[in-house]
mmCIF file of C-alpha atoms in Angstrom:
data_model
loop_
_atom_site.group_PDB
_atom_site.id
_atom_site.type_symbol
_atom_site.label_atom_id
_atom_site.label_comp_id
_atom_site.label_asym_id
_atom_site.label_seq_id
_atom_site.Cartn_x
_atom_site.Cartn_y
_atom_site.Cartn_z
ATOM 1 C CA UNK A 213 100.958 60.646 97.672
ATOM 2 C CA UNK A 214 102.125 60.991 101.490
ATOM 3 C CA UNK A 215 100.626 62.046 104.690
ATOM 4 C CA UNK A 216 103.471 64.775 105.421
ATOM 5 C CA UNK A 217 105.834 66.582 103.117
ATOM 6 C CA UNK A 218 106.431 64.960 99.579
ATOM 7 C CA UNK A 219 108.957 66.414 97.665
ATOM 8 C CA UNK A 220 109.766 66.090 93.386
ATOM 9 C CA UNK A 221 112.765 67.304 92.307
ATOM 10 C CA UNK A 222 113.742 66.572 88.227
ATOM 11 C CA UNK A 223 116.628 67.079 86.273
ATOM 12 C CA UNK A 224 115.008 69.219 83.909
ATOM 13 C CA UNK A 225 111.486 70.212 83.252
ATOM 14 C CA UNK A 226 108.510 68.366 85.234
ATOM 15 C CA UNK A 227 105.278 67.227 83.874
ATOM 16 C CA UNK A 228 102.890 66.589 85.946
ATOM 17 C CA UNK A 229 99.883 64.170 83.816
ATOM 18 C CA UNK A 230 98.770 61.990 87.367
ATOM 19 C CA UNK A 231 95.670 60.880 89.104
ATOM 20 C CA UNK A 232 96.378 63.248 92.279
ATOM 21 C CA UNK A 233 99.491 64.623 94.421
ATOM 22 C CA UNK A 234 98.743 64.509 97.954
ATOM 23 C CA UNK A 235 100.821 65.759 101.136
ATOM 24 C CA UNK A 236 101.206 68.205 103.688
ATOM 25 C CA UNK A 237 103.656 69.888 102.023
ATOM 26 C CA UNK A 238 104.297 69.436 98.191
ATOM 27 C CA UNK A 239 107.568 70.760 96.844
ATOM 28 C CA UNK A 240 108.798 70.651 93.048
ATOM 29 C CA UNK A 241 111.598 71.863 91.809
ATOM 30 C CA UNK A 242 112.726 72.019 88.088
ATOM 31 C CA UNK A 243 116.292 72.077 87.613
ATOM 32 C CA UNK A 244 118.345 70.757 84.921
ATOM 33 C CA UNK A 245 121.582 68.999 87.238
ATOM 34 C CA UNK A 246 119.893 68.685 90.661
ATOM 35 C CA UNK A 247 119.667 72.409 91.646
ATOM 36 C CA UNK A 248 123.265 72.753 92.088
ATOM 37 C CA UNK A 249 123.718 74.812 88.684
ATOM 38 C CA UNK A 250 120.535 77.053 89.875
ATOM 39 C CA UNK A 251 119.119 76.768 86.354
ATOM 40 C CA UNK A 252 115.164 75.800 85.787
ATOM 41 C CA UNK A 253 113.205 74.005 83.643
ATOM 42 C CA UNK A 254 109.398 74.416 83.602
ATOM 43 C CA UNK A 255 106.343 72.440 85.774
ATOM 44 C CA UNK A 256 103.416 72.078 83.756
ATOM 45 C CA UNK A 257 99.970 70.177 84.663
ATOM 46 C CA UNK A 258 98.436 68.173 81.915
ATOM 47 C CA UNK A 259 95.921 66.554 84.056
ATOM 48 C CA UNK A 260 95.178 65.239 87.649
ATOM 49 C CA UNK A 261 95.431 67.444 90.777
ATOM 50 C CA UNK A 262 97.574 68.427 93.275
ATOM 51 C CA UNK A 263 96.103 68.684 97.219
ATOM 52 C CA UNK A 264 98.416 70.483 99.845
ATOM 53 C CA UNK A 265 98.424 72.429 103.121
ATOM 54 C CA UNK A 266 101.381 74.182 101.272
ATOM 55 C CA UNK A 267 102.696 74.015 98.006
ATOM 56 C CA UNK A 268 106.586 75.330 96.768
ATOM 57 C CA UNK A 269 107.621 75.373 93.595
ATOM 58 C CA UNK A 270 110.896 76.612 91.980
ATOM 59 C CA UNK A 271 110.898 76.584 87.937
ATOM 60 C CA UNK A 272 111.286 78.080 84.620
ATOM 61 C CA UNK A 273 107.887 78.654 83.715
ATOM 62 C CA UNK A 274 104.558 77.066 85.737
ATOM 63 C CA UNK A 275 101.802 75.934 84.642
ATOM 64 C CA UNK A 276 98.943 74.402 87.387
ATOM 65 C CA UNK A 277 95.666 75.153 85.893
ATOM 66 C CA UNK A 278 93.638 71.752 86.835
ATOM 67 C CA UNK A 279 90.434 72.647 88.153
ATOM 68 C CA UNK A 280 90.770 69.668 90.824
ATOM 69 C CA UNK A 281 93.885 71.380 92.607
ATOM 70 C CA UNK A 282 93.640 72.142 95.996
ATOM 71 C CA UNK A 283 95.979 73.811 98.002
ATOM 72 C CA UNK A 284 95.651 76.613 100.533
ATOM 73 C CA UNK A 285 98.757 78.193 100.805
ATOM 74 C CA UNK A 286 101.396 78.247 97.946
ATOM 75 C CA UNK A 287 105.267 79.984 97.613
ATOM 76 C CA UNK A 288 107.223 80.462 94.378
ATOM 77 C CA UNK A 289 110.065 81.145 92.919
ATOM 78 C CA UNK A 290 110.450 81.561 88.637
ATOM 79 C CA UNK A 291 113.216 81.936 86.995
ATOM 80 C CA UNK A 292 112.082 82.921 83.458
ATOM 81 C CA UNK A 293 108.538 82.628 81.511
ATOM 82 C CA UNK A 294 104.579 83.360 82.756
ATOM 83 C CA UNK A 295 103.484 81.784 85.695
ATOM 84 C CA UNK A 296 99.990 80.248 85.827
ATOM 85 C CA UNK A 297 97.862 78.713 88.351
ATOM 86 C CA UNK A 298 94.164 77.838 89.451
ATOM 87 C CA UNK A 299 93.791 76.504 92.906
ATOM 88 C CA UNK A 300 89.781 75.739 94.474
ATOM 89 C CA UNK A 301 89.045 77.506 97.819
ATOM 90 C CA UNK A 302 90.602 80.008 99.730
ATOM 91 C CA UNK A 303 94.428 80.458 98.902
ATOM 92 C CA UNK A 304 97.283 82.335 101.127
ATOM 93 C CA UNK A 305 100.057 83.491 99.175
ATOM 94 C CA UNK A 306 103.330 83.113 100.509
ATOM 95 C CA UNK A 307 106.680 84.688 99.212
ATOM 96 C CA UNK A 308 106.346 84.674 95.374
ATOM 97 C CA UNK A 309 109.227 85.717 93.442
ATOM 98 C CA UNK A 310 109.381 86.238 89.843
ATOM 99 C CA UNK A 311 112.540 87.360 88.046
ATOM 100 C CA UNK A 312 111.143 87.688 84.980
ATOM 101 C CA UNK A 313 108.710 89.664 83.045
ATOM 102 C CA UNK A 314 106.186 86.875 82.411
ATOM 103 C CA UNK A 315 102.822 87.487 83.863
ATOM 104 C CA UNK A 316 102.050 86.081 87.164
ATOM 105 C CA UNK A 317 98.235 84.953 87.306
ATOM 106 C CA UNK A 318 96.747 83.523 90.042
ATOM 107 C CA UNK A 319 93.005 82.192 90.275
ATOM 108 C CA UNK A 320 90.683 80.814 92.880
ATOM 109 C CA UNK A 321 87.344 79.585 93.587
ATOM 110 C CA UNK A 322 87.465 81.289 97.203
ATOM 111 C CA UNK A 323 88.879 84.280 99.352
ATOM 112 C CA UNK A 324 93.145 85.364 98.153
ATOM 113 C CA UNK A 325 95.316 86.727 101.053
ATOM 114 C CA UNK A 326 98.850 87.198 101.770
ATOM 115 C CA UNK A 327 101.420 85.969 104.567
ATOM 116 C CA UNK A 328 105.069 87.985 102.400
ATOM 117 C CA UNK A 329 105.051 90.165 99.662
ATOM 118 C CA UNK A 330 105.359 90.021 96.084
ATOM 119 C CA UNK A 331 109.004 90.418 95.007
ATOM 120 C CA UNK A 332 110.435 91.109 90.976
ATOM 121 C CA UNK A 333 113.780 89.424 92.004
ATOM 122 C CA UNK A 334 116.443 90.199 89.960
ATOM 123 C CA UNK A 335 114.133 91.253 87.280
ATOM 124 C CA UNK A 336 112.163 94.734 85.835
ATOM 125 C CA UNK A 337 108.993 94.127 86.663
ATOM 126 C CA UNK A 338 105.956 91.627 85.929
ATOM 127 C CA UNK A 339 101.845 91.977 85.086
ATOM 128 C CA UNK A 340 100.217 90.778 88.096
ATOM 129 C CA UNK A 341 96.599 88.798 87.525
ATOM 130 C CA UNK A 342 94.882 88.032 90.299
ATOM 131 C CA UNK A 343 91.015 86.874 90.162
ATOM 132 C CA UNK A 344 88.266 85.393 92.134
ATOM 133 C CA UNK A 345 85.314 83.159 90.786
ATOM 134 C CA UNK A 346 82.735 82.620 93.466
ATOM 135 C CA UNK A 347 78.960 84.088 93.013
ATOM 136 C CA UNK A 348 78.688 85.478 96.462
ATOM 137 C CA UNK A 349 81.932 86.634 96.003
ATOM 138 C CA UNK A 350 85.389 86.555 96.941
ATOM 139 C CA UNK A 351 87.892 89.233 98.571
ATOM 140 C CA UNK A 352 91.097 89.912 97.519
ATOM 141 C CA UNK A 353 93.069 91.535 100.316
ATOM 142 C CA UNK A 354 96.756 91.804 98.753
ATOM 143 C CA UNK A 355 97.978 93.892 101.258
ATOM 144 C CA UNK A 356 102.071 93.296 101.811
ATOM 145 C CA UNK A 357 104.095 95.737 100.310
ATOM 146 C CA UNK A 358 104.117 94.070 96.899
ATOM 147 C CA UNK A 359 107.180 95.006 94.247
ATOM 148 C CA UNK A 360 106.270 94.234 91.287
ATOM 149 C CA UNK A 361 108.180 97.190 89.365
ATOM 150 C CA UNK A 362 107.269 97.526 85.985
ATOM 151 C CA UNK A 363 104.789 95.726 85.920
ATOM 152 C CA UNK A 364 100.747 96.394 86.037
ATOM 153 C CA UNK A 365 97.956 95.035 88.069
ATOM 154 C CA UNK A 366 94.771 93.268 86.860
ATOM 155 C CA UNK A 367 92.512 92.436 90.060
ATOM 156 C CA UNK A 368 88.928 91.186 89.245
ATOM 157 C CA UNK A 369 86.362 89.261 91.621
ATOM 158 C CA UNK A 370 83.649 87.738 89.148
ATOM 159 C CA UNK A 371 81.163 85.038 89.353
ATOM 160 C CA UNK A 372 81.596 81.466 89.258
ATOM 161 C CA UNK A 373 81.253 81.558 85.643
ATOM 162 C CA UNK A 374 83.649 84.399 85.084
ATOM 163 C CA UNK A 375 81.564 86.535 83.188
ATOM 164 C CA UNK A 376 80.134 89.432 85.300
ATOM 165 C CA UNK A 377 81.648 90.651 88.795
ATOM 166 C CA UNK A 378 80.706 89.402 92.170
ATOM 167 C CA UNK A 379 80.894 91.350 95.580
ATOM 168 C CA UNK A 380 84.199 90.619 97.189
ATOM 169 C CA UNK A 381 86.352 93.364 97.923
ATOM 170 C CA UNK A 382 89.360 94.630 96.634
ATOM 171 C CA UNK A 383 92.521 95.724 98.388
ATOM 172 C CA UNK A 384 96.228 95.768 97.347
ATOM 173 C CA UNK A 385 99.260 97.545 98.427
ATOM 174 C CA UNK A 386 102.597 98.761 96.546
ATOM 175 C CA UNK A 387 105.640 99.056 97.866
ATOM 176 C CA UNK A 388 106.288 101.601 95.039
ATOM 177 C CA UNK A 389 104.061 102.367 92.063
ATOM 178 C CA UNK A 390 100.805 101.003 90.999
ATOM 179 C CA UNK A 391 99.528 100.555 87.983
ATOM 180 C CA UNK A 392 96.022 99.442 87.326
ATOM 181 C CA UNK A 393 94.686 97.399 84.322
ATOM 182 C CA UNK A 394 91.395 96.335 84.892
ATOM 183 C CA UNK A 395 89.932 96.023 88.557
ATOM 184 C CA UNK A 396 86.568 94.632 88.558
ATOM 185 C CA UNK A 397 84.164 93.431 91.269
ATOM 186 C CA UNK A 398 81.014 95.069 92.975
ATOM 187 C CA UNK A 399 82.309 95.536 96.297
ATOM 188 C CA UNK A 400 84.766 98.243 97.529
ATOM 189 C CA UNK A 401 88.435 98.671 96.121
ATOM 190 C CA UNK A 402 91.086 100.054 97.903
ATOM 191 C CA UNK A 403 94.982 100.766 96.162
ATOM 192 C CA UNK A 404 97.343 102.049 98.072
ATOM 193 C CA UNK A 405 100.782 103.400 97.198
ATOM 194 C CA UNK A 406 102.170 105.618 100.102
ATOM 195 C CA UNK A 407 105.391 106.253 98.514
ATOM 196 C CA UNK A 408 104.799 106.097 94.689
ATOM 197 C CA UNK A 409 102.274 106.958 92.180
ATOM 198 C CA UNK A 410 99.016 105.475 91.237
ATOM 199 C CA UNK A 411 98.056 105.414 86.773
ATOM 200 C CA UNK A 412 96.055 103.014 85.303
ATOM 201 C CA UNK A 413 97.324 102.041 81.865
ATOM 202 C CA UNK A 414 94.273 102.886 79.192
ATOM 203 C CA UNK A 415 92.940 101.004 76.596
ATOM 204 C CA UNK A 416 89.194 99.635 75.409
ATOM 205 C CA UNK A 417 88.813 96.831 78.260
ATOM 206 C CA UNK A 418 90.448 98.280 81.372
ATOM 207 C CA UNK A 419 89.320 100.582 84.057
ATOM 208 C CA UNK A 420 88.423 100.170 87.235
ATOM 209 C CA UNK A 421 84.553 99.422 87.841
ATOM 210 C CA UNK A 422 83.655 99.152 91.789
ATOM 211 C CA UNK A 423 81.175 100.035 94.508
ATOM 212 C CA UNK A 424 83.626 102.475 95.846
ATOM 213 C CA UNK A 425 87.208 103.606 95.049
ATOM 214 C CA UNK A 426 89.825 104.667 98.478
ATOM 215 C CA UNK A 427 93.388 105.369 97.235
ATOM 216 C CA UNK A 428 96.530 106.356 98.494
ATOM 217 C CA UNK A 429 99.630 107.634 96.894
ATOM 218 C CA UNK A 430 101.974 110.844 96.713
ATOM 219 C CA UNK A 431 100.573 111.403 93.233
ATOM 220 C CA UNK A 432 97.072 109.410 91.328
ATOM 221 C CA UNK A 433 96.037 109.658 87.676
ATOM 222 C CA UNK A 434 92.985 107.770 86.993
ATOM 223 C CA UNK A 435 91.996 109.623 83.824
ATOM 224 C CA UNK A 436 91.468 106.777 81.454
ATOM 225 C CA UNK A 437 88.800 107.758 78.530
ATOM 226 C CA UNK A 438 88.097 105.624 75.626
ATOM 227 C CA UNK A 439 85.995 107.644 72.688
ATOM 228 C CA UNK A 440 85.583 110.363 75.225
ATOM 229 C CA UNK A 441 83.884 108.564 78.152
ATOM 230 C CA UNK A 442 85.363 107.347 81.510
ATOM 231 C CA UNK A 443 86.576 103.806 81.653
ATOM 232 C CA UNK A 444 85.946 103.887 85.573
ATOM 233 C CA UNK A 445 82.743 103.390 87.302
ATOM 234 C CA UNK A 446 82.426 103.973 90.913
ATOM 235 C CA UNK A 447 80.059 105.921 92.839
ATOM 236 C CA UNK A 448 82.067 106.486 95.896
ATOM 237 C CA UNK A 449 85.450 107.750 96.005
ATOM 238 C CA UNK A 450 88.376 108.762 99.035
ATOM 239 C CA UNK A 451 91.125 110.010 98.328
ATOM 240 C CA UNK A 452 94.232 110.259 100.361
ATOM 241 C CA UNK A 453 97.180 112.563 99.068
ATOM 242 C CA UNK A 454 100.922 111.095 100.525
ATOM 243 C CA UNK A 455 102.871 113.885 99.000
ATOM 244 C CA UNK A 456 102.691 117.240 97.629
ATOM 245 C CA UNK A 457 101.580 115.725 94.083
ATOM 246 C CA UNK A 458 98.651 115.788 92.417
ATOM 247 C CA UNK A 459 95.374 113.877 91.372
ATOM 248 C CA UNK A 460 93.280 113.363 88.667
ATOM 249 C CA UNK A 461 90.685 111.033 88.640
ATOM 250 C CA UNK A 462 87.483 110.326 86.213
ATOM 251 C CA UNK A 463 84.912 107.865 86.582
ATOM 252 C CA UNK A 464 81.120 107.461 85.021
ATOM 253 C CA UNK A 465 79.708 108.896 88.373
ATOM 254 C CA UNK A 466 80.668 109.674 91.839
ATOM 255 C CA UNK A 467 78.260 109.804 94.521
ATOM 256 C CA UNK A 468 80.960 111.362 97.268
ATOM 257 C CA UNK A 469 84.371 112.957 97.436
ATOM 258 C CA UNK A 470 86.319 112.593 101.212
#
């Protein structure tokens, strides 16, 4: 532990299996001669907890899931594999670069915001998962101009327990495309993709199930069915057309069309 910065840097991979990491600023970095050959190995947390103002990592693969960690502001950058991490209270994100296609999921016990956008590197694209467990609810307000190519979204604010959603609101921006997984909370969501399209990807599971859906984007297909019925469920809906393409959007019910 240290009252200001405290930096781990290892050869290779890092396990981290403590009591608790403190310091103002906690950096890791996995590399296998020192970081001068630019190749990772993983971080992984087999127990204890990590407390930060900030915490950077740079690695092969992450794993921080301890449900003891708390930090409030965390940067990234992976070079290959999923990245994983649970973090109690409200979390910024910093710049968070993956350059692989390895899912990125982030989860908190209070409010997620954003200070720089989501970047895909050097890589195609990653799934983005990004939830909320709080019962009053907690926002997610993702609203840099995230590039995460490929890839698809999953955004859900549930209950403590994870199992049904909780009111905090939605919002996420795209530098390019979006497209949506599941979205799940009983608040508002908002998706916005002023130069790109917005699709949600289909299957039993997925859909986006809100308050009230506002979107943006040059073209939007939210047409998802599964055995015939809608997997959406909102009852409010704006819609805000970029570009000259088109939309088509379904949902269970819609209570207004701006």
């Amino acid at each position: 532990s240290a009252s200001g910065p405290l930096t781990l840097q290892a050869g290779d991979a890092i396990t981290l299996n403590l009591g608790a990491i403190h310091g103002t600023t906690v950096t890791l970095t996995a590399n296998h001669d020192g970081a001068t050959d630019g190749v990772a190995g993983a971080i992984t947390q087999t127990g204890g907890a990590i407390t930060a103002d900030t915490l950077s990592m740079q690695a092969a693969g992450i794993s921080l899931e301890s449900a003891s960690n708390a930090f409030t502001a965390v940067t990234l950058t992976n070079a290959a594999g999923a990245v994983g991490v649970f973090d109690t209270g409200p979390l910024a994100l910093g710049a968070i670069t993956q350059n692989d296609t390895g899912v990125v999921a982030i989860v908190t016990t209070g409010a997620i915001t954003q200070t720089a956008p989501l970047s895909r590197g050097t890589g195609a694209g990653f799934n983005l998962a990004v939830g909320t467990t709080l019962d009053a609810g907690a926002d997610i307000t993702l609203t840099q101009p995230n590039d995460i190519g490929t890839g698809n979204i999953t955004l859900q604010a549930m209950n403590s327990a994870g199992t049904a959603a909780a009111a905090g609101a939605i919002t996420y921006t795209s530098a390019g495309n979006i497209a949506a997984d599941t979205i799940q909370t009983t608040a508002n969501v908002t998706l916005s993709a002023p130069t790109g399209a917005i699709t949600q990807v289909g299957g039993a599971g997925t859909g986006i199930q809100a308050a009230g859906l506002a979107v943006t984007a040059q073209s939007i297909t939210l047409n998802a069915t599964d055995l015939g019925a809608s997997l959406n469920a909102f009852s409010a809906l704006s819609v805000t057309a970029s570009g000259a393409g088109t939309s088509d959007i379904r949902t269970q019910a819609v209570g207004g069309l701006k």
